[in-house]
Amino acid sequence: MKVGYAGLGAMGGPMAMNLAKHFDTVVWNRTTSRAEAHAAEHGSTVASSFAEIADVDVLCTCLPTDVEVKAFAEQVAPQMRDGAVWLDHTSGASAGSREIAELLAPHGVRYLDAPVSGGTAGAEAGKLTVMIGGDEGALDEVRGVLDAVAASVVHVGPVGAGMAVKAVNNALMSTSLWAASEGLAALKAAGVESTKALEVINSSSGRSFATETLIANNVVTRKFTPTFAIELMAKDVKLATSVLDDAGVDGKVIRLVEELNWAAVAEVGEGVSHTSVAKVVENQSGVEIS
Ligand code: NDP
């Protein structure tokens, strides 16, 4: 089976690395030097044209949003193999997914939205969680490909459903990160060291991925490692508000978190870790979470 991977960023690079261990893997990246470095390091092959990346059985994408995927699909779709499956690992809009699926269908290409969770560490370890929207028969055909990058694959519904689940998941992560940052700043001001507070919270009912991993590894250590950009998180929470809109759910909390995230992007700038929202809380309160 020949696999293609387009978008060798923080997530796509290590995912394509794991695919190249098991499959004949062709890689495409907007900035070609990144694809060349990937090929040299991981044994993939560089696709230097849309025709070359289109000539595969399974084409994976991991671009910033559905907008970039759609633009890419418009270029490659006419050159793709009839019967190919498109695995879109991007976190995008459900509506965008449905448009891409419609664009690909006349070319005999079946589209699955397949956003991932687990961060760059999960991508490197090949232990991501993948949430799939789309045809289950197509999913069965590509399970071997997903097994190379994932520890868990869950079919959640029709095209677009994977994107909806991913958006809500990230909105929950962001919400707990904001709330935990506020709580820890207040506790520090009240005289409780953040490490002590986290020791209690992480063995109590208020614990979350934010308190157990994000704050412990990035905020308390002051590392703020930029493996997931803050503007991508803001984008994901915005996507979650679209899920709420489509469902007619009011959703005051998630809408507020979206607003907070865009304000944080304006304050700390793009390209930094999404955990930098803790810095916004620190700036406002004058307390360092450490
Ligand atoms: P990066 O910014 O690290 O990589 C983005 C990739 O998209 C690069 O390959 C970039 O190419 C390419 N790209 C950007 N704009 C365009 C364009 N207009 N046309 C074609 N290619 C383009 O992002 P991530 O890998 O972090 O994120 C990718 C997706 O995965 C996002 O949807 C994100 O929300 C999601 N995600 C990220 C996680 C993380 O922890 N980082 C975790 C789970 C999901 P170039 O090299 O030329 O810039």
XYZ file of C-alpha atoms and ligand atoms in Angstrom:
338
model
C 0.000 0.000 0.000
C 1.356 3.435 -0.928
C 0.677 6.230 1.559
C 1.003 9.992 1.051
C 1.358 12.604 3.792
C 0.865 16.335 3.228
C 1.781 18.800 5.981
C 4.920 17.906 7.914
C 4.420 20.267 10.870
C 4.650 19.534 14.579
C 2.089 16.708 14.223
C 2.410 15.637 10.585
C 6.200 15.234 10.709
C 6.261 12.533 13.406
C 3.090 10.864 12.090
C 4.672 10.503 8.643
C 7.836 9.239 10.347
C 5.851 6.372 11.865
C 4.094 5.636 8.568
C 7.442 5.438 6.772
C 8.463 2.589 9.117
C 5.656 0.405 7.697
C 4.634 1.743 4.269
C 6.021 3.155 1.063
C 5.457 6.791 2.155
C 5.523 9.870 -0.058
C 5.611 13.266 1.669
C 4.607 16.736 0.486
C 5.069 20.007 2.344
C 4.399 23.598 1.272
C 7.990 24.427 2.202
C 9.757 21.682 0.250
C 12.971 21.757 2.320
C 10.966 20.301 5.206
C 9.921 17.326 3.044
C 13.522 16.859 1.909
C 14.733 16.825 5.529
C 11.986 14.312 6.398
C 13.004 12.006 3.548
C 16.672 12.181 4.522
C 15.942 11.441 8.170
C 13.040 8.978 8.007
C 13.270 7.220 4.639
C 10.157 8.762 3.090
C 10.131 9.968 -0.530
C 9.641 13.614 -1.501
C 6.676 14.450 -3.711
C 7.728 17.509 -5.644
C 4.431 17.939 -7.499
C 0.701 17.569 -6.812
C 0.700 14.644 -9.278
C 3.286 12.786 -7.188
C 1.466 13.220 -3.870
C -1.841 12.297 -5.563
C -0.519 8.924 -6.793
C -1.205 6.971 -3.551
C -3.783 4.600 -2.060
C -4.190 6.588 1.169
C -3.551 10.318 1.379
C -3.164 11.882 4.851
C -3.304 15.618 5.518
C -2.428 17.619 8.641
C -2.716 21.324 7.831
C -3.823 24.239 10.045
C -7.543 24.236 9.153
C -10.060 22.832 6.667
C -9.516 25.942 4.520
C -5.947 24.898 3.634
C -7.044 21.267 3.150
C -9.782 22.295 0.717
C -7.356 24.431 -1.311
C -4.918 21.490 -1.416
C -7.710 19.047 -2.333
C -8.729 21.238 -5.259
C -5.205 20.845 -6.642
C -4.718 17.099 -6.109
C -8.214 15.599 -6.467
C -8.282 15.403 -10.293
C -5.021 13.434 -10.251
C -5.923 10.935 -7.514
C -6.406 7.178 -7.839
C -9.994 5.963 -8.117
C -10.861 4.223 -4.808
C -8.272 6.080 -2.736
C -9.056 7.069 0.859
C -8.293 10.550 2.239
C -7.477 10.653 5.966
C -7.681 14.238 7.175
C -5.849 14.611 10.510
C -6.349 18.387 10.525
C -8.549 19.906 13.258
C -11.049 21.745 11.068
C -14.695 22.701 10.745
C -17.296 19.975 10.289
C -18.922 21.943 7.461
C -15.533 22.273 5.744
C -15.082 18.497 5.994
C -18.381 17.879 4.298
C -17.401 20.267 1.474
C -14.078 18.463 0.997
C -15.830 15.080 0.957
C -18.181 16.371 -1.769
C -15.285 17.776 -3.760
C -13.445 14.429 -3.665
C -16.386 12.079 -4.290
C -16.638 12.644 -8.090
C -12.983 11.556 -8.337
C -13.719 8.260 -6.569
C -11.917 9.382 -3.400
C -13.524 8.648 -0.043
C -12.882 11.259 2.662
C -12.660 10.517 6.395
C -12.211 13.322 8.897
C -9.677 11.901 11.323
C -8.484 14.583 13.750
C -6.090 13.478 16.439
C -5.442 14.006 20.119
C -2.287 13.271 22.080
C 0.021 16.120 21.133
C 3.477 15.876 19.631
C 4.524 13.287 22.233
C 1.641 11.028 21.148
C 2.497 11.620 17.486
C 6.137 10.664 18.044
C 5.206 7.549 20.025
C 2.548 6.488 17.472
C 0.010 6.515 20.283
C -2.527 9.124 19.198
C -6.278 8.969 19.655
C -8.063 9.350 16.303
C -11.755 10.261 16.035
C -13.233 9.290 12.688
C -16.163 10.702 10.776
C -17.271 9.018 7.556
C -17.859 5.688 5.869
C -17.010 2.680 8.065
C -16.087 0.534 5.048
C -13.431 3.077 4.048
C -12.233 3.132 7.661
C -11.810 -0.659 7.655
C -9.612 -0.364 4.548
C -7.208 2.063 6.274
C -7.069 0.570 9.770
C -3.529 -0.665 9.121
C -2.412 2.885 8.324
C -4.073 4.253 11.452
C -2.497 1.519 13.581
C 0.926 2.929 12.676
C 0.083 6.292 14.277
C -2.595 5.603 16.869
C -3.307 3.705 20.063
C -7.034 4.344 19.816
C -9.308 4.790 16.786
C -12.978 5.591 17.407
C -15.615 5.923 14.685
C -17.912 8.679 15.954
C -20.378 9.289 13.102
C -20.752 10.647 9.553
C -18.292 13.025 7.843
C -17.764 16.040 10.122
C -18.461 14.190 13.373
C -14.760 13.625 14.079
C -14.078 17.349 13.705
C -16.957 18.183 16.064
C -15.685 15.814 18.764
C -12.145 17.164 18.420
C -13.324 20.781 18.750
C -15.327 20.043 21.881
C -12.430 18.063 23.371
C -10.034 20.972 22.895
C -12.550 23.473 24.211
C -12.706 21.381 27.383
C -8.903 21.288 27.612
C -8.698 25.048 27.179
C -11.451 25.671 29.716
C -9.670 23.639 32.370
C -6.346 25.308 31.572
C -7.836 28.776 32.095
C -9.698 27.805 35.256
C -6.690 26.007 36.748
C -4.401 28.969 35.978
C -6.809 31.348 37.715
C -7.177 29.058 40.720
C -3.435 28.480 41.101
C -2.659 32.200 40.807
C -5.193 32.931 43.548
C -3.788 30.176 45.762
C -0.235 31.486 45.270
C -1.388 34.965 46.286
C -2.979 33.350 49.357
C 0.396 31.819 50.245
C 0.135 28.312 48.727
C 2.993 27.211 46.447
C 1.709 25.973 43.064
C 3.609 22.676 43.363
C 1.891 21.977 46.699
C -1.516 22.968 45.335
C -0.986 20.706 42.316
C 0.062 17.819 44.565
C -3.330 18.043 46.245
C -5.424 18.773 43.153
C -3.814 15.993 41.105
C -4.896 13.416 43.661
C -8.296 15.036 44.120
C -11.462 15.601 42.145
C -10.373 18.895 40.531
C -7.567 17.288 38.512
C -7.446 17.466 34.726
C -4.973 17.122 31.843
C -4.263 20.812 32.451
C -3.238 20.317 36.085
C -1.565 16.914 35.651
C 0.423 17.623 32.511
C 0.153 21.063 30.925
C 0.728 23.255 33.962
C 3.197 20.905 35.632
C 5.353 20.545 32.475
C 5.058 24.004 30.936
C 4.004 26.626 33.452
C 5.589 25.653 36.772
C 8.823 24.789 34.920
C 8.554 28.083 32.924
C 9.319 26.052 29.750
C 6.172 26.954 27.759
C 7.347 24.529 25.051
C 5.630 25.590 21.779
C 4.416 22.172 20.574
C 0.855 23.455 20.053
C 0.468 27.077 19.016
C -1.911 29.310 20.967
C -3.689 30.502 17.799
C -4.460 26.876 16.871
C -6.087 26.400 20.268
C -8.100 29.619 19.786
C -9.157 28.259 16.382
C -10.290 24.975 17.970
C -12.407 26.688 20.632
C -13.969 28.809 17.882
C -14.795 25.564 16.024
C -16.448 24.288 19.203
C -18.680 27.362 19.278
C -19.784 26.453 15.727
C -20.704 22.990 17.015
C -22.799 24.711 19.700
C -24.380 27.012 17.108
C -25.302 24.103 14.831
C -26.932 22.324 17.776
C -28.698 25.401 19.173
C -26.849 25.075 22.492
C -26.294 28.390 24.256
C -22.899 27.445 25.714
C -21.862 30.474 27.767
C -18.700 28.885 29.172
C -17.175 27.777 25.882
C -18.038 31.081 24.206
C -16.303 32.969 27.015
C -13.255 30.715 26.701
C -13.124 31.467 22.962
C -13.121 35.197 23.720
C -10.390 34.755 26.345
C -8.237 32.799 23.912
C -8.361 35.435 21.152
C -7.557 38.134 23.713
C -4.603 35.998 24.857
C -3.346 35.632 21.250
C -3.462 39.441 20.963
C -1.547 39.808 24.238
C 1.196 37.181 23.893
C 1.394 36.830 20.095
C 1.143 33.872 17.707
C 3.436 30.839 17.587
C 3.901 30.494 21.347
C 2.623 27.592 23.457
C -1.118 27.487 24.139
C -0.148 27.156 27.807
C 0.903 30.831 27.614
C -2.666 31.663 28.631
C -1.274 31.141 32.162
C 0.996 34.140 31.500
C -2.066 36.246 30.769
C -3.501 35.251 34.153
C -0.119 35.982 35.750
C 0.133 39.394 34.065
C -3.323 40.346 35.281
C -2.830 39.074 38.841
C 0.830 39.945 39.324
C 1.471 36.396 40.609
C 3.722 33.749 39.053
C 2.356 30.172 38.975
C 5.451 28.320 40.176
P 2.253 23.356 12.429
O 2.104 24.832 12.384
O 3.404 22.768 13.171
O 2.330 22.793 10.912
C 1.425 23.270 9.953
C 1.660 22.532 8.638
O 0.730 23.036 7.682
C 3.050 22.764 8.032
O 3.430 21.617 7.312
C 2.787 23.938 7.096
O 3.710 24.010 6.030
C 1.444 23.565 6.554
N 0.723 24.709 6.007
C 0.416 25.870 6.646
N -0.284 26.671 5.824
C -0.402 26.000 4.649
C -1.017 26.310 3.403
N -1.664 27.453 3.194
N -0.944 25.391 2.410
C -0.313 24.227 2.599
N 0.297 23.872 3.750
C 0.237 24.748 4.757
O 0.863 22.798 12.970
P 0.568 21.469 13.819
O 1.248 20.306 13.204
O 0.762 21.780 15.265
O -1.016 21.381 13.607
C -1.578 20.843 12.407
C -3.034 20.495 12.721
O -3.071 19.517 13.767
C -3.867 21.695 13.212
O -5.174 21.588 12.730
C -3.831 21.529 14.740
O -4.928 22.167 15.365
C -3.863 20.014 14.854
N -3.324 19.456 16.100
C -2.140 19.916 16.654
C -1.651 19.362 17.828
C -0.367 19.804 18.453
O -0.093 19.426 19.624
N 0.490 20.591 17.776
C -2.381 18.277 18.519
C -3.564 17.821 17.818
C -4.013 18.415 16.679
P 5.074 24.876 6.128
O 6.106 23.947 6.683
O 5.326 25.284 4.734
O 4.788 26.049 7.053
